Amino acid sequence: MLSQSNSLLGLDLRELTNLATESGQPAYRGQQLFDAVYRQKLDRLDQVSTLPLEYRARLAEEGWGVGLPAIARKFVSSDGTVRYLVELADGETVETVWMPEGDGGESGDGSEAGDELDCVVAGLRPAGRGRAPSPHVHRATICVSSQVGCAVNCRFCFTALLGVKRNLEAGEIVGQITAVLREQGVEPPLQRVNIVFMGMGEPFLNYDNFMKSVRLLVEGVGIPESRMTVSTAGIVPRIYDFGQEALRPKLAISLNGSNDVLRSAVMPLNRKWNLEELMKAAREFPLRARERLTFEYVLLAGVNDAPEQAREVVELVRGIRAKINLIALNAGTELPYRMPEQERVLAFQRILVTAGIPTFVRRPRGRDIFAACGQLKRTVDVAPGEESKSTLSS
Ligand code: SAH
């Protein structure tokens, strides 16, 4: 098995160009490698037909490979969502979720990135030139992991139960996406694929690799940054850094509590960066034209879902061009919280909407296969009665 240091996935154009010229190859070989790995999404060096045979052989001798992560398991939900268990070079696994069709964005699976456009463009773009539209080109959202496990320890999240094992390399973040796009047979142009950095891990605790993966996705894979959203639990210093990036996805912040007492109880991280610091960073975040900052709010029955708490949220976000995604808890036996009644969710939403804040209730995706928000914990189980839908892909 190839070690991560020998993986071409994760190297940018400059690094690939250096790799080529260091072996006495012309500089344009770097671009050829870049196209092969990111645009064509090839998984083997010997398939890179643009390169001379001797150079392919030399790269292989030096231990270089594409480094595409393997899809170890695949679970298909009754709603079309697919949860992939993706295996990395060192045998660690992370989860990546494919959500076909988005959901119009209003219910906030993150695919709202191009809402305005989608409302106007009714027809779907065919994959590849001159081909009839195929089911593969429908809009879809890929939810990608940034770490093996997570260190943040939110009380309502399953991933927290794993602790953090390690950061993902940029190539391992991009590799989840190229592996899933390959598996789904999606070809450029990728104008309708949304990426949400909302899988396992805290992207802002793996900031440099996360940002490098963004650049590779934009420049290499061809996914526009306007189609990407990153969610943070609230790593305040990185929110400031992120605001300064020339090329960046949209920002979502996991709020989940309407005052410090509540938020610290469900997100211990709030003791490090409290609501005052978090909301200051949010208020100062340089939004682009027509961009909104998203706040996610996981509703926990009887804990943070009262009308009074909705009114506190209204005060918190006052003055920010924001929208709010409400997520009813995806509950589970290891968690001390319950899912709220639909009535409570709608009442909470009504208060925010009445105050003029666009607020959406996120439709749970793939709950039956443990693919929904906060459910990613590398389980190979599926909900009772769903076994038949899970398949081993390789
Ligand atoms: N670490 C980042 C990225 C994860 S995004 C972050 O915290 O923002 C995942 C989203 O799902 C977060 O908004 C999180 O608050 C939410 N979430 C976590 N556990 C959940 C659960 N059990 N049910 C519903 N939403 C959950």
Coordinates of C-alpha atoms and ligand atoms in Angstrom, one line a residue:
M1 CA 0.0 0.0 0.0
L2 CA 1.3 3.4 -0.9
S3 CA 2.1 5.8 1.9
Q4 CA 0.5 9.2 1.9
S5 CA 3.8 11.0 1.2
N6 CA 3.8 9.3 -2.2
S7 CA 0.3 10.4 -3.2
L8 CA -0.1 12.7 -6.1
L9 CA -3.6 13.7 -4.9
G10 CA -3.0 16.6 -2.6
L11 CA -0.2 18.2 -4.6
D12 CA -1.1 21.4 -6.4
L13 CA 0.0 22.5 -9.9
R14 CA 3.2 24.1 -8.7
E15 CA 4.2 21.0 -6.6
L16 CA 3.4 18.7 -9.5
T17 CA 5.4 20.9 -11.9
N18 CA 8.4 20.8 -9.5
L19 CA 8.0 17.0 -9.3
A20 CA 8.2 16.8 -13.1
T21 CA 11.1 19.2 -13.6
E22 CA 13.1 17.7 -10.8
S23 CA 13.2 14.5 -12.9
G24 CA 14.2 16.5 -16.0
Q25 CA 10.8 16.5 -17.5
P26 CA 9.3 19.6 -19.2
A27 CA 7.2 21.8 -17.0
Y28 CA 4.0 21.0 -18.8
R29 CA 4.1 17.5 -17.4
G30 CA 3.0 19.1 -14.2
Q31 CA -0.2 20.2 -15.8
Q32 CA -0.7 16.8 -17.4
L33 CA -0.4 15.2 -13.9
F34 CA -2.8 17.8 -12.5
D35 CA -5.4 17.1 -15.1
A36 CA -5.1 13.4 -14.8
V37 CA -5.5 13.4 -11.0
Y38 CA -8.2 16.1 -10.5
R39 CA -10.1 16.6 -13.8
Q40 CA -10.0 13.0 -15.2
K41 CA -9.9 11.5 -11.7
L42 CA -7.8 8.6 -12.9
D43 CA -6.9 6.1 -10.1
R44 CA -3.7 4.6 -11.6
L45 CA -0.5 6.2 -13.0
D46 CA -0.4 3.8 -15.9
Q47 CA -3.6 5.2 -17.2
V48 CA -2.1 8.7 -17.6
S49 CA -1.7 8.3 -21.4
T50 CA -0.5 11.8 -21.9
L51 CA 2.8 10.9 -20.1
P52 CA 5.6 9.0 -21.8
L53 CA 5.9 5.4 -20.7
E54 CA 9.4 5.9 -19.2
Y55 CA 8.2 8.8 -17.0
R56 CA 5.2 6.8 -15.8
A57 CA 7.6 3.9 -14.9
R58 CA 10.0 6.3 -13.2
L59 CA 7.3 7.8 -11.0
A60 CA 6.2 4.3 -10.0
E61 CA 9.7 3.3 -9.2
E62 CA 10.0 6.4 -7.0
G63 CA 6.9 5.2 -5.1
W64 CA 4.4 7.7 -6.6
G65 CA 0.8 6.8 -7.1
V66 CA -2.5 8.7 -7.4
G67 CA -3.5 7.9 -3.9
L68 CA -7.2 7.7 -4.5
P69 CA -8.9 6.5 -1.3
A70 CA -10.9 3.3 -1.6
I71 CA -14.6 3.0 -1.1
A72 CA -14.7 0.2 1.5
R73 CA -18.5 0.1 2.1
K74 CA -21.5 1.7 0.7
F75 CA -25.0 2.1 2.4
V76 CA -27.9 3.2 0.3
S77 CA -30.8 5.0 2.0
S78 CA -34.5 4.7 1.1
D79 CA -34.3 8.5 0.3
G80 CA -31.5 8.0 -2.2
T81 CA -28.7 9.2 0.1
V82 CA -25.6 7.1 0.0
R83 CA -23.1 6.8 2.9
Y84 CA -19.7 5.8 1.9
L85 CA -17.1 4.4 4.2
V86 CA -13.9 5.6 2.6
E87 CA -10.6 3.9 3.4
L88 CA -7.4 5.8 3.6
A89 CA -3.8 4.6 2.8
D90 CA -3.1 3.9 6.5
G91 CA -6.3 1.8 6.9
E92 CA -8.2 4.6 8.8
T93 CA -11.7 5.3 7.5
V94 CA -13.9 8.3 7.2
E95 CA -17.4 8.8 6.0
T96 CA -18.6 10.7 2.9
V97 CA -22.2 11.2 2.1
W98 CA -23.8 11.6 -1.4
M99 CA -27.2 13.4 -1.4
P100 CA -28.7 13.2 -4.8
E101 CA -31.0 16.0 -6.1
G102 CA -30.3 18.3 -3.1
D103 CA -33.6 19.3 -1.8
G104 CA -34.2 22.7 -3.3
G105 CA -31.9 24.1 -0.7
E106 CA -34.8 25.5 1.4
S107 CA -34.5 22.7 3.8
G108 CA -30.8 23.4 4.0
D109 CA -28.7 20.4 3.2
G110 CA -26.2 23.0 2.1
S111 CA -27.0 22.7 -1.5
E112 CA -28.6 26.1 -1.5
A113 CA -25.3 27.5 -2.7
G114 CA -26.6 28.3 -6.1
D115 CA -30.3 28.9 -5.3
E116 CA -30.8 31.9 -7.5
L117 CA -29.4 30.1 -10.5
D118 CA -31.3 26.9 -9.9
C119 CA -34.6 28.7 -9.7
V120 CA -34.0 30.1 -13.2
V121 CA -32.4 27.1 -14.9
A122 CA -35.1 24.5 -14.9
G123 CA -33.5 22.0 -17.3
L124 CA -30.6 19.7 -16.2
R125 CA -27.3 19.8 -17.9
P126 CA -26.2 16.6 -19.7
A127 CA -23.0 15.0 -18.5
G128 CA -20.3 15.1 -21.1
R129 CA -20.7 16.6 -24.5
G130 CA -23.6 15.6 -26.7
R131 CA -25.0 13.0 -24.4
A132 CA -28.6 12.6 -23.3
P133 CA -29.3 13.7 -19.8
S134 CA -28.5 10.9 -17.4
P135 CA -29.7 10.5 -13.8
H136 CA -26.1 11.2 -12.7
V137 CA -26.1 14.8 -13.6
H138 CA -29.0 15.9 -11.4
R139 CA -27.9 18.2 -8.7
A140 CA -26.3 16.6 -5.7
T141 CA -24.5 17.5 -2.6
I142 CA -21.4 15.7 -1.2
C143 CA -20.8 15.9 2.5
V144 CA -17.1 15.5 3.1
S145 CA -15.0 14.7 6.3
S146 CA -12.0 16.8 7.3
Q147 CA -10.6 14.7 10.2
V148 CA -10.7 11.0 11.3
G149 CA -13.0 11.5 14.3
C150 CA -13.4 14.9 16.0
A151 CA -11.9 16.6 19.0
V152 CA -14.7 19.1 19.7
N153 CA -16.9 17.0 21.9
C154 CA -20.4 18.4 21.2
R155 CA -22.7 16.5 23.5
F156 CA -25.3 15.8 20.8
C157 CA -23.0 14.5 18.1
F158 CA -22.0 10.9 17.4
T159 CA -18.7 11.7 15.8
A160 CA -17.6 13.2 19.1
L161 CA -17.8 9.7 20.6
L162 CA -14.8 8.7 18.5
G163 CA -12.4 11.4 19.7
V164 CA -10.0 12.6 17.1
K165 CA -7.5 10.2 15.5
R166 CA -5.8 12.5 13.0
N167 CA -6.2 15.3 10.5
L168 CA -6.9 14.4 6.9
E169 CA -4.4 15.5 4.3
A170 CA -5.7 17.8 1.5
G171 CA -5.5 14.9 -0.9
E172 CA -7.6 12.8 1.4
I173 CA -10.3 15.5 1.5
V174 CA -10.3 15.9 -2.3
G175 CA -9.9 12.2 -2.7
Q176 CA -13.3 11.5 -0.9
I177 CA -14.9 13.7 -3.6
T178 CA -13.1 12.3 -6.6
A179 CA -13.8 8.8 -5.4
V180 CA -17.5 9.5 -5.0
L181 CA -17.8 11.3 -8.3
R182 CA -16.1 8.4 -10.0
E183 CA -18.4 5.9 -8.3
Q184 CA -21.5 7.9 -9.2
G185 CA -20.3 8.3 -12.8
V186 CA -20.4 12.1 -12.6
E187 CA -18.4 13.9 -15.3
P188 CA -17.5 17.5 -15.9
P189 CA -18.9 20.1 -16.1
L190 CA -19.7 19.9 -12.4
Q191 CA -21.8 22.9 -12.3
R192 CA -24.5 21.3 -10.2
V193 CA -22.5 19.5 -7.6
N194 CA -22.4 21.1 -4.1
I195 CA -19.8 20.4 -1.5
V196 CA -20.4 20.7 2.2
F197 CA -17.5 20.4 4.6
M198 CA -19.9 19.1 7.2
G199 CA -18.8 15.5 7.7
M200 CA -16.7 14.0 10.4
G201 CA -14.3 16.5 12.1
E202 CA -13.9 20.2 12.6
P203 CA -12.5 21.7 9.4
F204 CA -11.1 24.8 11.2
L205 CA -9.0 22.6 13.4
N206 CA -7.4 21.3 10.1
Y207 CA -7.4 24.6 8.5
D208 CA -4.4 24.5 6.1
N209 CA -5.3 21.1 4.6
F210 CA -9.0 22.1 4.4
M211 CA -8.1 25.3 2.5
K212 CA -5.7 23.5 0.2
S213 CA -8.4 21.0 -0.6
V214 CA -10.7 23.9 -1.5
R215 CA -8.2 25.3 -4.0
L216 CA -7.6 21.9 -5.5
L217 CA -11.4 21.4 -5.9
V218 CA -11.8 24.8 -7.6
E219 CA -8.7 24.7 -9.8
G220 CA -8.4 21.0 -10.4
V221 CA -11.7 19.3 -10.1
G222 CA -13.6 22.3 -11.4
I223 CA -16.2 22.8 -8.6
P224 CA -16.9 26.6 -8.1
E225 CA -16.3 27.9 -4.6
S226 CA -19.8 29.4 -4.6
R227 CA -21.0 25.8 -4.5
M228 CA -19.2 25.0 -1.3
T229 CA -20.1 25.6 2.3
V230 CA -17.9 24.9 5.3
S231 CA -19.4 24.5 8.8
T232 CA -17.4 25.3 12.0
A233 CA -18.3 24.6 15.6
G234 CA -16.9 28.1 16.3
I235 CA -13.1 28.2 16.1
V236 CA -13.1 31.9 16.4
P237 CA -9.5 32.8 15.3
R238 CA -9.9 30.7 12.2
I239 CA -13.2 32.5 11.3
Y240 CA -11.1 35.7 11.0
D241 CA -8.5 34.0 8.9
F242 CA -11.2 32.5 6.7
G243 CA -12.7 35.9 6.1
Q244 CA -9.4 37.0 4.6
E245 CA -9.1 34.2 2.0
A246 CA -9.3 35.3 -1.6
L247 CA -10.9 32.0 -2.6
R248 CA -13.3 30.6 0.0
P249 CA -16.5 28.6 0.4
K250 CA -19.5 30.1 2.2
L251 CA -19.5 29.9 6.0
A252 CA -21.9 28.2 8.3
I253 CA -21.5 28.4 12.1
S254 CA -23.0 25.8 14.5
L255 CA -24.8 27.9 17.1
N256 CA -26.9 25.3 18.9
G257 CA -27.4 27.4 22.0
S258 CA -29.0 30.8 22.5
N259 CA -27.1 31.9 25.6
D260 CA -23.7 31.0 27.1
V261 CA -25.1 28.7 29.8
L262 CA -27.0 26.6 27.3
R263 CA -24.3 26.6 24.6
S264 CA -21.6 25.6 27.0
A265 CA -23.7 22.8 28.2
V266 CA -24.2 21.3 24.8
M267 CA -20.9 22.5 23.2
P268 CA -18.1 22.7 25.8
L269 CA -16.1 24.5 23.2
N270 CA -18.1 27.6 24.1
R271 CA -16.1 27.9 27.3
K272 CA -13.1 28.7 25.1
W273 CA -14.8 31.0 22.7
N274 CA -18.1 32.3 24.1
L275 CA -21.0 33.7 22.3
E276 CA -19.8 37.3 22.6
E277 CA -16.5 36.4 20.8
L278 CA -18.2 34.2 18.3
M279 CA -20.9 36.7 17.4
K280 CA -18.3 39.4 17.1
A281 CA -16.4 37.3 14.6
A282 CA -19.7 36.6 12.8
R283 CA -20.6 40.3 12.7
E284 CA -17.2 41.3 11.3
F285 CA -17.1 38.5 8.8
P286 CA -16.7 40.1 5.3
L287 CA -19.7 38.8 3.4
R288 CA -19.7 39.1 -0.4
A289 CA -22.5 40.6 -2.4
R290 CA -25.7 38.6 -1.9
E291 CA -23.9 36.2 0.5
R292 CA -25.5 35.2 3.8
L293 CA -23.9 33.7 6.8
T294 CA -25.6 30.5 7.9
F295 CA -26.2 29.6 11.5
E296 CA -27.1 26.0 12.2
Y297 CA -29.2 25.3 15.3
V298 CA -29.7 21.7 16.4
L299 CA -33.0 21.5 18.3
L300 CA -32.8 19.3 21.4
A301 CA -36.2 18.6 23.0
G302 CA -36.8 20.5 26.2
V303 CA -33.2 21.8 26.2
N304 CA -32.9 24.6 23.6
D305 CA -36.1 24.5 21.6
A306 CA -38.4 26.9 23.7
P307 CA -39.9 30.1 22.2
E308 CA -37.8 32.1 24.6
Q309 CA -34.7 30.6 23.1
A310 CA -35.8 31.4 19.6
R311 CA -36.2 35.1 20.7
E312 CA -32.7 35.0 22.1
V313 CA -31.4 33.8 18.8
V314 CA -33.2 36.7 17.1
E315 CA -31.3 39.1 19.3
L316 CA -28.0 37.3 18.7
V317 CA -28.1 37.5 15.0
R318 CA -29.6 41.0 14.8
G319 CA -27.6 43.1 12.3
I320 CA -26.0 40.1 10.5
R321 CA -27.1 39.2 7.0
A322 CA -27.8 35.7 8.1
K323 CA -30.0 32.7 7.6
I324 CA -30.7 29.9 10.0
N325 CA -30.9 26.2 9.4
L326 CA -32.8 24.4 12.1
I327 CA -31.9 20.7 12.5
A328 CA -34.1 18.5 14.6
L329 CA -31.8 16.2 16.6
N330 CA -31.0 12.9 14.9
A331 CA -31.2 11.0 18.1
G332 CA -29.5 7.8 19.2
T333 CA -29.1 5.5 22.2
E334 CA -25.7 6.9 23.2
L335 CA -26.9 10.5 23.3
P336 CA -28.7 12.0 26.3
Y337 CA -31.1 14.1 24.2
R338 CA -34.4 13.7 22.4
M339 CA -35.7 14.8 19.1
P340 CA -38.3 17.6 19.4
E341 CA -41.9 17.4 18.3
Q342 CA -42.5 18.8 14.8
E343 CA -44.8 21.4 16.4
R344 CA -42.0 22.8 18.5
V345 CA -39.7 23.0 15.5
L346 CA -42.3 24.9 13.5
A347 CA -43.0 27.2 16.4
F348 CA -39.3 28.0 16.8
Q349 CA -39.1 28.6 13.1
R350 CA -42.1 30.9 13.1
I351 CA -40.5 33.2 15.7
L352 CA -37.4 33.6 13.6
V353 CA -39.2 34.1 10.3
T354 CA -41.6 36.7 11.9
A355 CA -38.5 38.6 13.0
G356 CA -37.4 38.7 9.4
I357 CA -34.7 36.0 9.5
P358 CA -34.8 33.5 6.7
T359 CA -35.1 30.2 8.6
F360 CA -35.3 26.7 7.1
V361 CA -35.9 23.3 8.6
R362 CA -33.3 20.9 7.4
R363 CA -34.7 17.8 6.0
P364 CA -32.9 14.8 7.5
R365 CA -31.1 12.7 4.9
G366 CA -30.3 9.1 5.2
R367 CA -31.3 8.6 8.8
D368 CA -32.0 4.9 8.1
I369 CA -28.4 4.3 7.2
F370 CA -26.9 6.7 9.9
A371 CA -25.9 9.2 7.3
A372 CA -27.7 12.3 8.7
C373 CA -26.1 15.2 10.5
G374 CA -24.2 14.2 13.6
Q375 CA -24.6 10.5 12.8
L376 CA -21.2 9.9 11.2
K377 CA -19.2 7.6 13.3
R378 CA -17.9 5.0 11.0
T379 CA -20.5 2.5 11.9
V380 CA -21.1 -0.5 9.6
D381 CA -24.5 -1.0 11.1
V382 CA -27.8 0.2 9.6
A383 CA -31.2 0.7 11.1
P384 CA -33.3 -2.4 11.8
G385 CA -34.9 -3.6 8.7
E386 CA -32.5 -1.7 6.4
E387 CA -29.9 -4.4 6.1
S388 CA -31.0 -5.4 2.6
K389 CA -30.2 -1.9 1.3
S390 CA -26.6 -1.9 2.4
T391 CA -24.2 -3.2 -0.1
L392 CA -20.6 -4.0 -0.2
S393 CA -19.1 -2.2 -3.1
S394 CA -15.8 -3.9 -3.6
Ligands
SAH1 N1 -17.6 20.3 13.1 C1 -18.3 21.1 12.2 C2 -18.8 20.4 11.0 C3 -19.9 19.4 11.3 S1 -21.3 19.9 10.6 C4 -19.4 21.8 12.9 O1 -19.7 21.5 14.1 O2 -20.1 22.7 12.4 C5 -22.5 19.0 11.2 C6 -23.7 19.7 11.7 O3 -24.6 18.8 12.3 C7 -23.4 20.8 12.8 O4 -24.1 21.9 12.6 C8 -23.8 20.0 14.1 O5 -24.2 21.0 15.0 C9 -24.9 19.2 13.6 N2 -25.1 18.0 14.4 C10 -24.2 17.3 15.1 N3 -24.8 16.2 15.7 C11 -26.1 16.2 15.4 C12 -27.2 15.4 15.6 N4 -27.1 14.3 16.4 N5 -28.4 15.7 15.1 C13 -28.5 16.7 14.2 N6 -27.5 17.6 13.9 C14 -26.3 17.3 14.5

